[in-house]
PDB file of C-alpha atoms in Angstrom:
ATOM      1  CA  UNK A   1    -164.325 -97.257 -58.087  1.00 63.00           C
ATOM      2  CA  UNK A   2    -162.964 -94.420 -56.432  1.00 67.00           C
ATOM      3  CA  UNK A   3    -159.710 -94.017 -55.161  1.00 87.00           C
ATOM      4  CA  UNK A   4    -160.114 -93.833 -51.700  1.00 96.00           C
ATOM      5  CA  UNK A   5    -158.624 -94.763 -48.985  1.00 97.00           C
ATOM      6  CA  UNK A   6    -160.126 -95.881 -45.625  1.00 98.00           C
ATOM      7  CA  UNK A   7    -157.724 -98.292 -43.619  1.00 98.00           C
ATOM      8  CA  UNK A   8    -157.317 -98.064 -40.098  1.00 98.00           C
ATOM      9  CA  UNK A   9    -161.017 -95.954 -40.167  1.00 98.00           C
ATOM     10  CA  UNK A  10    -164.154 -96.551 -37.709  1.00 98.00           C
ATOM     11  CA  UNK A  11    -167.606 -96.886 -38.661  1.00 98.00           C
ATOM     12  CA  UNK A  12    -169.752 -95.442 -36.085  1.00 98.00           C
ATOM     13  CA  UNK A  13    -172.679 -94.188 -38.541  1.00 98.00           C
ATOM     14  CA  UNK A  14    -172.477 -92.629 -41.642  1.00 98.00           C
ATOM     15  CA  UNK A  15    -172.054 -88.496 -40.309  1.00 98.00           C
ATOM     16  CA  UNK A  16    -168.231 -89.607 -39.859  1.00 98.00           C
ATOM     17  CA  UNK A  17    -168.188 -90.363 -43.906  1.00 98.00           C
ATOM     18  CA  UNK A  18    -168.306 -88.477 -46.851  1.00 98.00           C
ATOM     19  CA  UNK A  19    -171.273 -89.025 -49.456  1.00 98.00           C
ATOM     20  CA  UNK A  20    -168.054 -89.943 -52.018  1.00 98.00           C
ATOM     21  CA  UNK A  21    -166.891 -92.612 -49.237  1.00 98.00           C
ATOM     22  CA  UNK A  22    -170.198 -94.390 -48.467  1.00 98.00           C
ATOM     23  CA  UNK A  23    -170.661 -94.574 -52.854  1.00 98.00           C
ATOM     24  CA  UNK A  24    -167.085 -96.121 -52.613  1.00 98.00           C
ATOM     25  CA  UNK A  25    -168.054 -98.723 -49.685  1.00 98.00           C
ATOM     26  CA  UNK A  26    -171.403 -98.808 -51.622  1.00 98.00           C
ATOM     27  CA  UNK A  27    -169.451 -99.669 -55.459  1.00 98.00           C
ATOM     28  CA  UNK A  28    -166.739-102.605 -52.938  1.00 98.00           C
ATOM     29  CA  UNK A  29    -169.902-104.260 -52.019  1.00 98.00           C
ATOM     30  CA  UNK A  30    -170.614-104.966 -55.206  1.00 98.00           C
ATOM     31  CA  UNK A  31    -167.850-105.792 -56.784  1.00 98.00           C
ATOM     32  CA  UNK A  32    -167.895-108.407 -53.825  1.00 98.00           C
ATOM     33  CA  UNK A  33    -171.366-109.973 -54.683  1.00 98.00           C
ATOM     34  CA  UNK A  34    -169.920-109.817 -58.026  1.00 98.00           C
ATOM     35  CA  UNK A  35    -167.099-112.073 -57.234  1.00 98.00           C
ATOM     36  CA  UNK A  36    -169.224-114.203 -54.846  1.00 98.00           C
ATOM     37  CA  UNK A  37    -171.736-115.086 -56.996  1.00 98.00           C
ATOM     38  CA  UNK A  38    -168.928-115.873 -59.859  1.00 98.00           C
ATOM     39  CA  UNK A  39    -167.225-118.310 -57.226  1.00 98.00           C
ATOM     40  CA  UNK A  40    -163.943-115.781 -57.547  1.00 98.00           C
ATOM     41  CA  UNK A  41    -162.008-115.990 -53.927  1.00 98.00           C
ATOM     42  CA  UNK A  42    -161.245-112.575 -51.985  1.00 98.00           C
ATOM     43  CA  UNK A  43    -159.872-114.129 -49.377  1.00 98.00           C
ATOM     44  CA  UNK A  44    -157.892-110.348 -49.287  1.00 97.00           C
ATOM     45  CA  UNK A  45    -157.271-110.196 -45.096  1.00 98.00           C
ATOM     46  CA  UNK A  46    -155.832-114.139 -44.633  1.00 97.00           C
ATOM     47  CA  UNK A  47    -154.199-114.884 -41.355  1.00 96.00           C
ATOM     48  CA  UNK A  48    -156.375-111.737 -39.963  1.00 98.00           C
ATOM     49  CA  UNK A  49    -159.267-112.211 -36.856  1.00 98.00           C
ATOM     50  CA  UNK A  50    -161.838-110.338 -35.921  1.00 98.00           C
ATOM     51  CA  UNK A  51    -164.439-110.058 -32.733  1.00 97.00           C
ATOM     52  CA  UNK A  52    -167.978-110.004 -32.133  1.00 96.00           C
ATOM     53  CA  UNK A  53    -169.180-108.533 -29.105  1.00 95.00           C
ATOM     54  CA  UNK A  54    -172.539-108.698 -29.736  1.00 94.00           C
ATOM     55  CA  UNK A  55    -175.123-107.630 -26.640  1.00 91.00           C
ATOM     56  CA  UNK A  56    -178.484-107.570 -28.619  1.00 91.00           C
ATOM     57  CA  UNK A  57    -178.843-110.985 -30.737  1.00 88.00           C
ATOM     58  CA  UNK A  58    -179.328-110.269 -34.070  1.00 91.00           C
ATOM     59  CA  UNK A  59    -179.981-113.516 -37.403  1.00 93.00           C
ATOM     60  CA  UNK A  60    -179.014-110.790 -40.174  1.00 95.00           C
ATOM     61  CA  UNK A  61    -176.278-108.856 -38.705  1.00 96.00           C
ATOM     62  CA  UNK A  62    -174.045-112.358 -36.974  1.00 97.00           C
ATOM     63  CA  UNK A  63    -174.471-113.925 -39.983  1.00 98.00           C
ATOM     64  CA  UNK A  64    -173.489-111.477 -42.180  1.00 98.00           C
ATOM     65  CA  UNK A  65    -169.421-110.317 -40.110  1.00 98.00           C
ATOM     66  CA  UNK A  66    -169.497-114.078 -39.679  1.00 98.00           C
ATOM     67  CA  UNK A  67    -169.446-115.072 -43.044  1.00 98.00           C
ATOM     68  CA  UNK A  68    -167.672-111.844 -44.880  1.00 98.00           C
ATOM     69  CA  UNK A  69    -164.860-112.748 -42.431  1.00 98.00           C
ATOM     70  CA  UNK A  70    -164.840-116.662 -43.711  1.00 98.00           C
ATOM     71  CA  UNK A  71    -165.151-115.287 -47.046  1.00 98.00           C
ATOM     72  CA  UNK A  72    -161.976-112.707 -46.167  1.00 98.00           C
ATOM     73  CA  UNK A  73    -159.977-115.509 -45.090  1.00 98.00           C
ATOM     74  CA  UNK A  74    -160.292-114.215 -41.602  1.00 98.00           C
ATOM     75  CA  UNK A  75    -160.929-116.315 -37.963  1.00 98.00           C
ATOM     76  CA  UNK A  76    -163.966-114.708 -36.077  1.00 98.00           C
ATOM     77  CA  UNK A  77    -164.646-115.208 -32.541  1.00 97.00           C
ATOM     78  CA  UNK A  78    -168.288-114.523 -31.421  1.00 95.00           C
ATOM     79  CA  UNK A  79    -169.125-112.593 -27.855  1.00 93.00           C
ATOM     80  CA  UNK A  80    -172.914-113.202 -26.552  1.00 87.00           C
ATOM     81  CA  UNK A  81    -175.067-111.192 -24.252  1.00 78.00           C
ATOM     82  CA  UNK A  82    -173.039-113.877 -21.495  1.00 79.00           C
ATOM     83  CA  UNK A  83    -169.571-114.075 -23.001  1.00 73.00           C
ATOM     84  CA  UNK A  84    -168.080-110.689 -22.261  1.00 74.00           C
ATOM     85  CA  UNK A  85    -167.165-109.173 -19.589  1.00 73.00           C
ATOM     86  CA  UNK A  86    -167.946-105.443 -21.138  1.00 77.00           C
ATOM     87  CA  UNK A  87    -168.944-103.354 -19.004  1.00 73.00           C
ATOM     88  CA  UNK A  88    -169.716-105.954 -16.076  1.00 78.00           C
ATOM     89  CA  UNK A  89    -165.814-106.454 -14.823  1.00 83.00           C
ATOM     90  CA  UNK A  90    -163.983-104.633 -17.383  1.00 87.00           C
ATOM     91  CA  UNK A  91    -164.694-101.007 -18.560  1.00 88.00           C
ATOM     92  CA  UNK A  92    -165.515-100.678 -22.342  1.00 89.00           C
ATOM     93  CA  UNK A  93    -162.089 -98.849 -22.311  1.00 92.00           C
ATOM     94  CA  UNK A  94    -160.113-102.266 -20.432  1.00 93.00           C
ATOM     95  CA  UNK A  95    -162.144-104.493 -23.174  1.00 92.00           C
ATOM     96  CA  UNK A  96    -161.269-102.373 -26.371  1.00 93.00           C
ATOM     97  CA  UNK A  97    -157.158-101.938 -25.259  1.00 97.00           C
ATOM     98  CA  UNK A  98    -157.999-106.424 -24.077  1.00 96.00           C
ATOM     99  CA  UNK A  99    -158.827-107.183 -27.303  1.00 96.00           C
ATOM    100  CA  UNK A 100    -157.299-104.697 -29.763  1.00 98.00           C
ATOM    101  CA  UNK A 101    -153.833-107.045 -28.419  1.00 98.00           C
ATOM    102  CA  UNK A 102    -155.856-110.036 -29.435  1.00 98.00           C
ATOM    103  CA  UNK A 103    -157.307-109.040 -32.709  1.00 98.00           C
ATOM    104  CA  UNK A 104    -157.595-107.038 -36.130  1.00 98.00           C
ATOM    105  CA  UNK A 105    -160.820-105.545 -35.409  1.00 98.00           C
ATOM    106  CA  UNK A 106    -164.005-105.550 -33.307  1.00 98.00           C
ATOM    107  CA  UNK A 107    -167.439-105.312 -34.152  1.00 98.00           C
ATOM    108  CA  UNK A 108    -169.807-103.896 -31.589  1.00 96.00           C
ATOM    109  CA  UNK A 109    -173.954-104.412 -31.673  1.00 95.00           C
ATOM    110  CA  UNK A 110    -175.153-103.688 -28.092  1.00 93.00           C
ATOM    111  CA  UNK A 111    -176.948-100.617 -26.235  1.00 93.00           C
ATOM    112  CA  UNK A 112    -176.255 -96.238 -26.166  1.00 95.00           C
ATOM    113  CA  UNK A 113    -173.399 -94.967 -29.056  1.00 97.00           C
ATOM    114  CA  UNK A 114    -171.313 -93.891 -26.597  1.00 97.00           C
ATOM    115  CA  UNK A 115    -170.235 -97.486 -26.187  1.00 95.00           C
ATOM    116  CA  UNK A 116    -169.168 -98.727 -29.519  1.00 97.00           C
ATOM    117  CA  UNK A 117    -167.718 -94.414 -29.720  1.00 97.00           C
ATOM    118  CA  UNK A 118    -165.336 -95.256 -26.563  1.00 96.00           C
ATOM    119  CA  UNK A 119    -164.459 -98.500 -27.614  1.00 96.00           C
ATOM    120  CA  UNK A 120    -163.309 -96.960 -30.683  1.00 97.00           C
ATOM    121  CA  UNK A 121    -161.493 -94.005 -28.924  1.00 98.00           C
ATOM    122  CA  UNK A 122    -159.711 -96.675 -26.344  1.00 97.00           C
ATOM    123  CA  UNK A 123    -158.766 -99.656 -29.636  1.00 98.00           C
ATOM    124  CA  UNK A 124    -156.278 -99.339 -31.952  1.00 98.00           C
ATOM    125  CA  UNK A 125    -157.520-101.151 -34.099  1.00 98.00           C
ATOM    126  CA  UNK A 126    -161.011-100.220 -36.486  1.00 98.00           C
ATOM    127  CA  UNK A 127    -164.063-100.760 -34.174  1.00 98.00           C
ATOM    128  CA  UNK A 128    -167.275-101.389 -36.548  1.00 98.00           C
ATOM    129  CA  UNK A 129    -171.184-100.613 -34.958  1.00 98.00           C
ATOM    130  CA  UNK A 130    -173.260-103.710 -35.735  1.00 98.00           C
ATOM    131  CA  UNK A 131    -176.568-101.527 -34.112  1.00 97.00           C
ATOM    132  CA  UNK A 132    -176.574 -99.044 -31.707  1.00 96.00           C
ATOM    133  CA  UNK A 133    -179.588 -97.438 -30.355  1.00 95.00           C
ATOM    134  CA  UNK A 134    -179.371 -93.899 -31.987  1.00 96.00           C
ATOM    135  CA  UNK A 135    -177.514 -95.160 -35.945  1.00 97.00           C
ATOM    136  CA  UNK A 136    -177.385 -99.078 -37.517  1.00 97.00           C
ATOM    137  CA  UNK A 137    -174.938 -97.680 -40.317  1.00 98.00           C
ATOM    138  CA  UNK A 138    -174.217-101.350 -41.934  1.00 98.00           C
ATOM    139  CA  UNK A 139    -178.233-101.816 -42.825  1.00 98.00           C
ATOM    140  CA  UNK A 140    -178.114 -98.705 -45.049  1.00 98.00           C
ATOM    141  CA  UNK A 141    -175.678 -99.342 -46.856  1.00 98.00           C
ATOM    142  CA  UNK A 142    -177.274-103.158 -47.391  1.00 98.00           C
ATOM    143  CA  UNK A 143    -180.390-100.573 -48.001  1.00 98.00           C
ATOM    144  CA  UNK A 144    -178.829 -98.366 -50.045  1.00 98.00           C
ATOM    145  CA  UNK A 145    -176.713-101.082 -52.463  1.00 98.00           C
ATOM    146  CA  UNK A 146    -180.566-102.761 -52.964  1.00 98.00           C
ATOM    147  CA  UNK A 147    -182.107 -99.597 -54.420  1.00 98.00           C
ATOM    148  CA  UNK A 148    -179.463 -98.900 -56.745  1.00 98.00           C
ATOM    149  CA  UNK A 149    -180.383-102.572 -57.665  1.00 98.00           C
ATOM    150  CA  UNK A 150    -183.893-102.522 -58.336  1.00 98.00           C
ATOM    151  CA  UNK A 151    -183.642 -98.839 -59.203  1.00 98.00           C
ATOM    152  CA  UNK A 152    -181.044 -98.091 -61.007  1.00 98.00           C
ATOM    153  CA  UNK A 153    -180.697 -95.208 -59.368  1.00 98.00           C
ATOM    154  CA  UNK A 154    -180.095 -93.529 -55.761  1.00 98.00           C
ATOM    155  CA  UNK A 155    -179.402 -89.392 -56.261  1.00 98.00           C
ATOM    156  CA  UNK A 156    -183.308 -88.429 -56.688  1.00 98.00           C
ATOM    157  CA  UNK A 157    -185.052 -92.053 -55.668  1.00 98.00           C
ATOM    158  CA  UNK A 158    -188.310 -90.527 -53.333  1.00 98.00           C
ATOM    159  CA  UNK A 159    -187.775 -92.379 -49.964  1.00 98.00           C
ATOM    160  CA  UNK A 160    -190.335 -92.836 -47.494  1.00 98.00           C
ATOM    161  CA  UNK A 161    -189.743 -94.180 -44.156  1.00 98.00           C
ATOM    162  CA  UNK A 162    -193.398 -95.786 -42.337  1.00 98.00           C
ATOM    163  CA  UNK A 163    -193.853 -95.754 -38.501  1.00 97.00           C
ATOM    164  CA  UNK A 164    -191.570 -94.592 -35.325  1.00 96.00           C
ATOM    165  CA  UNK A 165    -188.749 -92.607 -36.123  1.00 96.00           C
ATOM    166  CA  UNK A 166    -186.606 -91.659 -33.244  1.00 95.00           C
ATOM    167  CA  UNK A 167    -184.610 -94.011 -33.104  1.00 93.00           C
ATOM    168  CA  UNK A 168    -181.546 -96.217 -35.266  1.00 95.00           C
ATOM    169  CA  UNK A 169    -183.590 -97.034 -38.695  1.00 97.00           C
ATOM    170  CA  UNK A 170    -184.862 -93.717 -38.957  1.00 97.00           C
ATOM    171  CA  UNK A 171    -181.978 -91.297 -38.098  1.00 97.00           C
ATOM    172  CA  UNK A 172    -179.694 -93.533 -39.801  1.00 98.00           C
ATOM    173  CA  UNK A 173    -182.112 -94.195 -43.035  1.00 98.00           C
ATOM    174  CA  UNK A 174    -182.371 -89.771 -42.981  1.00 98.00           C
ATOM    175  CA  UNK A 175    -178.211 -89.348 -42.630  1.00 98.00           C
ATOM    176  CA  UNK A 176    -178.266 -92.007 -45.811  1.00 98.00           C
ATOM    177  CA  UNK A 177    -180.762 -90.015 -47.639  1.00 98.00           C
ATOM    178  CA  UNK A 178    -178.982 -86.688 -47.260  1.00 98.00           C
ATOM    179  CA  UNK A 179    -176.105 -88.365 -48.018  1.00 98.00           C
ATOM    180  CA  UNK A 180    -176.900 -89.538 -50.948  1.00 98.00           C
ATOM    181  CA  UNK A 181    -178.944 -87.640 -52.819  1.00 98.00           C
ATOM    182  CA  UNK A 182    -182.639 -89.509 -51.655  1.00 98.00           C
ATOM    183  CA  UNK A 183    -185.623 -87.388 -50.474  1.00 98.00           C
ATOM    184  CA  UNK A 184    -186.932 -88.663 -47.452  1.00 98.00           C
ATOM    185  CA  UNK A 185    -190.019 -88.544 -46.175  1.00 98.00           C
ATOM    186  CA  UNK A 186    -190.493 -89.518 -42.198  1.00 98.00           C
ATOM    187  CA  UNK A 187    -194.444 -90.520 -42.639  1.00 98.00           C
ATOM    188  CA  UNK A 188    -195.730 -90.519 -38.460  1.00 98.00           C
ATOM    189  CA  UNK A 189    -197.189 -88.688 -36.024  1.00 97.00           C
ATOM    190  CA  UNK A 190    -195.453 -86.247 -35.042  1.00 97.00           C
ATOM    191  CA  UNK A 191    -194.175 -87.486 -31.767  1.00 97.00           C
ATOM    192  CA  UNK A 192    -191.958 -89.746 -33.257  1.00 97.00           C
ATOM    193  CA  UNK A 193    -190.367 -87.862 -35.549  1.00 97.00           C
ATOM    194  CA  UNK A 194    -186.824 -87.763 -35.234  1.00 96.00           C
ATOM    195  CA  UNK A 195    -184.679 -85.584 -33.110  1.00 93.00           C
ATOM    196  CA  UNK A 196    -184.348 -81.738 -33.782  1.00 96.00           C
ATOM    197  CA  UNK A 197    -181.162 -81.317 -33.665  1.00 98.00           C
ATOM    198  CA  UNK A 198    -180.423 -84.722 -36.318  1.00 98.00           C
ATOM    199  CA  UNK A 199    -182.788 -82.824 -38.011  1.00 98.00           C
ATOM    200  CA  UNK A 200    -181.081 -80.122 -39.107  1.00 98.00           C
ATOM    201  CA  UNK A 201    -177.377 -81.125 -39.553  1.00 98.00           C
ATOM    202  CA  UNK A 202    -178.629 -83.917 -41.977  1.00 98.00           C
ATOM    203  CA  UNK A 203    -180.971 -80.621 -43.785  1.00 98.00           C
ATOM    204  CA  UNK A 204    -176.918 -79.111 -44.100  1.00 98.00           C
ATOM    205  CA  UNK A 205    -175.919 -82.433 -45.816  1.00 98.00           C
ATOM    206  CA  UNK A 206    -178.863 -82.716 -47.852  1.00 98.00           C
ATOM    207  CA  UNK A 207    -178.052 -79.336 -49.275  1.00 98.00           C
ATOM    208  CA  UNK A 208    -174.972 -80.591 -50.497  1.00 97.00           C
ATOM    209  CA  UNK A 209    -176.157 -83.572 -52.246  1.00 98.00           C
ATOM    210  CA  UNK A 210    -179.872 -81.768 -53.430  1.00 98.00           C
ATOM    211  CA  UNK A 211    -181.969 -84.483 -51.159  1.00 98.00           C
ATOM    212  CA  UNK A 212    -185.103 -82.928 -49.623  1.00 98.00           C
ATOM    213  CA  UNK A 213    -186.117 -84.081 -46.418  1.00 98.00           C
ATOM    214  CA  UNK A 214    -189.944 -84.078 -45.133  1.00 98.00           C
ATOM    215  CA  UNK A 215    -192.351 -84.742 -42.111  1.00 98.00           C
ATOM    216  CA  UNK A 216    -195.766 -86.185 -42.692  1.00 98.00           C
ATOM    217  CA  UNK A 217    -198.508 -87.039 -40.432  1.00 98.00           C
ATOM    218  CA  UNK A 218    -200.577 -88.002 -43.441  1.00 98.00           C
ATOM    219  CA  UNK A 219    -199.923 -91.687 -45.095  1.00 98.00           C
ATOM    220  CA  UNK A 220    -201.499 -90.912 -48.444  1.00 98.00           C
ATOM    221  CA  UNK A 221    -199.695 -87.339 -48.632  1.00 98.00           C
ATOM    222  CA  UNK A 222    -196.497 -89.117 -47.790  1.00 98.00           C
ATOM    223  CA  UNK A 223    -196.561 -92.024 -50.235  1.00 98.00           C
ATOM    224  CA  UNK A 224    -198.206 -90.279 -53.058  1.00 98.00           C
ATOM    225  CA  UNK A 225    -195.294 -91.122 -55.625  1.00 97.00           C
ATOM    226  CA  UNK A 226    -192.830 -92.996 -53.945  1.00 98.00           C
ATOM    227  CA  UNK A 227    -190.631 -94.951 -55.341  1.00 99.00           C
ATOM    228  CA  UNK A 228    -189.430 -96.994 -51.946  1.00 99.00           C
ATOM    229  CA  UNK A 229    -191.758 -97.530 -49.530  1.00 98.00           C
ATOM    230  CA  UNK A 230    -189.619 -99.389 -45.848  1.00 98.00           C
ATOM    231  CA  UNK A 231    -190.729 -99.678 -41.898  1.00 98.00           C
ATOM    232  CA  UNK A 232    -189.320-101.477 -38.767  1.00 97.00           C
ATOM    233  CA  UNK A 233    -191.006-102.744 -35.746  1.00 95.00           C
ATOM    234  CA  UNK A 234    -192.577-100.701 -33.461  1.00 94.00           C
ATOM    235  CA  UNK A 235    -191.309-101.880 -30.478  1.00 90.00           C
ATOM    236  CA  UNK A 236    -187.168-101.983 -30.386  1.00 81.00           C
ATOM    237  CA  UNK A 237    -185.139-104.581 -28.999  1.00 71.00           C
ATOM    238  CA  UNK A 238    -184.429-103.721 -25.243  1.00 74.00           C
ATOM    239  CA  UNK A 239    -187.942-101.917 -24.783  1.00 82.00           C
ATOM    240  CA  UNK A 240    -190.534-102.788 -21.926  1.00 83.00           C
ATOM    241  CA  UNK A 241    -193.240-104.931 -23.846  1.00 79.00           C
ATOM    242  CA  UNK A 242    -196.045-102.993 -21.822  1.00 85.00           C
ATOM    243  CA  UNK A 243    -195.513-100.261 -24.850  1.00 92.00           C
ATOM    244  CA  UNK A 244    -196.907-102.410 -27.360  1.00 92.00           C
ATOM    245  CA  UNK A 245    -200.746-101.245 -26.385  1.00 92.00           C
ATOM    246  CA  UNK A 246    -199.459 -97.267 -26.782  1.00 95.00           C
ATOM    247  CA  UNK A 247    -197.355 -97.960 -30.433  1.00 96.00           C
ATOM    248  CA  UNK A 248    -200.636 -99.665 -31.868  1.00 95.00           C
ATOM    249  CA  UNK A 249    -202.769 -97.273 -31.199  1.00 96.00           C
ATOM    250  CA  UNK A 250    -200.691 -94.521 -32.653  1.00 97.00           C
ATOM    251  CA  UNK A 251    -198.181 -96.275 -35.160  1.00 98.00           C
ATOM    252  CA  UNK A 252    -201.986 -98.457 -36.437  1.00 97.00           C
ATOM    253  CA  UNK A 253    -203.247 -96.701 -39.217  1.00 97.00           C
ATOM    254  CA  UNK A 254    -199.016 -96.174 -40.613  1.00 98.00           C
ATOM    255  CA  UNK A 255    -199.479 -99.940 -41.970  1.00 98.00           C
ATOM    256  CA  UNK A 256    -197.860-100.755 -45.147  1.00 98.00           C
ATOM    257  CA  UNK A 257    -200.911-102.031 -46.852  1.00 98.00           C
ATOM    258  CA  UNK A 258    -201.673-102.795 -50.653  1.00 98.00           C
ATOM    259  CA  UNK A 259    -203.479 -98.980 -50.057  1.00 98.00           C
ATOM    260  CA  UNK A 260    -200.422 -97.570 -48.848  1.00 98.00           C
ATOM    261  CA  UNK A 261    -198.429-100.093 -51.773  1.00 98.00           C
ATOM    262  CA  UNK A 262    -201.321 -98.770 -54.787  1.00 98.00           C
ATOM    263  CA  UNK A 263    -200.730 -94.841 -54.321  1.00 98.00           C
ATOM    264  CA  UNK A 264    -196.514 -95.424 -54.883  1.00 98.00           C
ATOM    265  CA  UNK A 265    -195.099 -94.569 -58.519  1.00 98.00           C
ATOM    266  CA  UNK A 266    -194.728 -97.365 -60.508  1.00 97.00           C
ATOM    267  CA  UNK A 267    -192.252 -99.709 -60.013  1.00 98.00           C
ATOM    268  CA  UNK A 268    -191.848 -99.075 -56.514  1.00 98.00           C
ATOM    269  CA  UNK A 269    -190.159-101.037 -53.779  1.00 98.00           C
ATOM    270  CA  UNK A 270    -191.187-101.911 -50.674  1.00 98.00           C
ATOM    271  CA  UNK A 271    -188.074-102.453 -47.687  1.00 98.00           C
ATOM    272  CA  UNK A 272    -187.894-103.525 -44.504  1.00 98.00           C
ATOM    273  CA  UNK A 273    -184.562-104.423 -41.536  1.00 97.00           C
ATOM    274  CA  UNK A 274    -186.739-107.442 -40.388  1.00 96.00           C
ATOM    275  CA  UNK A 275    -187.445-109.705 -38.531  1.00 94.00           C
ATOM    276  CA  UNK A 276    -190.699-108.969 -39.447  1.00 95.00           C
ATOM    277  CA  UNK A 277    -194.277-108.463 -37.672  1.00 94.00           C
ATOM    278  CA  UNK A 278    -195.947-109.538 -40.793  1.00 96.00           C
ATOM    279  CA  UNK A 279    -198.230-112.401 -39.695  1.00 95.00           C
ATOM    280  CA  UNK A 280    -198.480-114.996 -36.840  1.00 91.00           C
ATOM    281  CA  UNK A 281    -195.902-116.897 -37.243  1.00 93.00           C
ATOM    282  CA  UNK A 282    -193.355-115.971 -34.228  1.00 91.00           C
ATOM    283  CA  UNK A 283    -194.184-116.261 -30.683  1.00 90.00           C
ATOM    284  CA  UNK A 284    -194.308-112.571 -30.348  1.00 87.00           C
ATOM    285  CA  UNK A 285    -196.269-111.720 -33.267  1.00 88.00           C
ATOM    286  CA  UNK A 286    -198.935-114.968 -32.002  1.00 90.00           C
ATOM    287  CA  UNK A 287    -199.113-113.031 -28.278  1.00 89.00           C
ATOM    288  CA  UNK A 288    -199.285-109.650 -29.614  1.00 88.00           C
ATOM    289  CA  UNK A 289    -201.895-110.154 -32.748  1.00 88.00           C
ATOM    290  CA  UNK A 290    -204.154-112.425 -29.794  1.00 90.00           C
ATOM    291  CA  UNK A 291    -203.917-109.914 -27.256  1.00 90.00           C
ATOM    292  CA  UNK A 292    -204.927-106.973 -30.031  1.00 92.00           C
ATOM    293  CA  UNK A 293    -206.791-108.640 -32.450  1.00 94.00           C
ATOM    294  CA  UNK A 294    -204.169-108.594 -35.255  1.00 94.00           C
ATOM    295  CA  UNK A 295    -202.653-110.711 -37.547  1.00 95.00           C
ATOM    296  CA  UNK A 296    -200.435-108.206 -38.682  1.00 95.00           C
ATOM    297  CA  UNK A 297    -198.233-104.660 -37.566  1.00 95.00           C
ATOM    298  CA  UNK A 298    -196.005-102.539 -39.647  1.00 97.00           C
ATOM    299  CA  UNK A 299    -197.035-104.366 -42.276  1.00 98.00           C
ATOM    300  CA  UNK A 300    -199.411-107.118 -44.694  1.00 98.00           C
ATOM    301  CA  UNK A 301    -198.346-110.150 -45.186  1.00 97.00           C
ATOM    302  CA  UNK A 302    -199.969-109.583 -48.559  1.00 98.00           C
ATOM    303  CA  UNK A 303    -197.411-106.846 -48.738  1.00 98.00           C
ATOM    304  CA  UNK A 304    -194.888-108.613 -47.588  1.00 98.00           C
ATOM    305  CA  UNK A 305    -195.207-111.099 -49.542  1.00 98.00           C
ATOM    306  CA  UNK A 306    -195.755-109.354 -52.859  1.00 98.00           C
ATOM    307  CA  UNK A 307    -193.669-108.867 -56.269  1.00 98.00           C
ATOM    308  CA  UNK A 308    -192.515-104.938 -54.520  1.00 98.00           C
ATOM    309  CA  UNK A 309    -191.055-106.559 -51.442  1.00 98.00           C
ATOM    310  CA  UNK A 310    -187.579-106.706 -51.673  1.00 98.00           C
ATOM    311  CA  UNK A 311    -186.619-107.551 -47.916  1.00 98.00           C
ATOM    312  CA  UNK A 312    -184.969-110.433 -48.707  1.00 98.00           C
ATOM    313  CA  UNK A 313    -182.514-109.016 -51.026  1.00 98.00           C
ATOM    314  CA  UNK A 314    -181.789-106.198 -48.614  1.00 98.00           C
ATOM    315  CA  UNK A 315    -180.947-108.857 -45.863  1.00 98.00           C
ATOM    316  CA  UNK A 316    -178.305-110.569 -48.081  1.00 98.00           C
ATOM    317  CA  UNK A 317    -176.751-107.455 -49.077  1.00 98.00           C
ATOM    318  CA  UNK A 318    -176.015-106.990 -45.317  1.00 98.00           C
ATOM    319  CA  UNK A 319    -173.186-109.576 -45.673  1.00 98.00           C
ATOM    320  CA  UNK A 320    -172.261-107.815 -49.248  1.00 98.00           C
ATOM    321  CA  UNK A 321    -171.539-104.256 -47.334  1.00 98.00           C
ATOM    322  CA  UNK A 322    -169.954-105.433 -44.110  1.00 98.00           C
ATOM    323  CA  UNK A 323    -167.415-107.139 -46.530  1.00 98.00           C
ATOM    324  CA  UNK A 324    -166.719-104.119 -48.207  1.00 98.00           C
ATOM    325  CA  UNK A 325    -166.497-102.204 -44.276  1.00 98.00           C
ATOM    326  CA  UNK A 326    -164.130-104.732 -43.234  1.00 98.00           C
ATOM    327  CA  UNK A 327    -162.324-105.544 -45.800  1.00 98.00           C
ATOM    328  CA  UNK A 328    -161.726-101.226 -46.301  1.00 98.00           C
ATOM    329  CA  UNK A 329    -160.844-101.041 -43.010  1.00 98.00           C
ATOM    330  CA  UNK A 330    -158.889-103.345 -42.192  1.00 97.00           C
TER     331      UNK A 330
END
């Protein structure tokens, strides 16, 4: 692995990291994964403690951070939306300084990117972004590790994101592809494309890595010969439920179906950061499905359960890549 030192660094967004640093984290994650599978102990940070602030709850992110921390020999304190005074009775700056006095690292999952940036500004220990409205960098590391495992490479891979590309996943995947040399396509109605300023920033990065960026509203054109098809839920956490009607009307043509997957390259894979509305097996899925007469939303169950689907490998890789981030920055 490259001789790269990330000690003391925050992990807030991939834009803050060079291509080489991101590749180093993916290599480190692969190394940790191999160690864990072989039963080789890697308690490199024994005696350290981390605080996990979750203003938005999560299955994968919480479990990934907790198991990764335990594997590294660390103690963990989980602060759920009711377990912390951040932003309510205590300012973000004060919270950062209090926690930094007790912990060796702080994870934040919640709302505006400005919150995690402010935490980092006032914290003397590393701060890690577990998801904000704008970016989800730990997810992208897991996605890139998964693509490399399944396709054997990252550079030159044709990557298509289907659906609402305006928020954390569309933004972060575009940045990750630009940084690592994948050809990124956002496939959606034009009003769901990423922010123009971020596109311009990613185009500059892509010039150096050989990546390409495309924005296409025709699903069959976008997915022709694709190596990776990626999607996410159409309504993000924290958004009102009354936006379902508009999203379903706008994004139904962009659902990932067998027809879409049949249009892709041989050996292509399907990815989703989860949770997914691929059937009516959840409370929200059942309610929305019955209201709008759907049996799935952003992906059909046929694709989700197919051999092309790597969503559970991807979910597992959250833990290995988060471990790499914590281990490298502590």
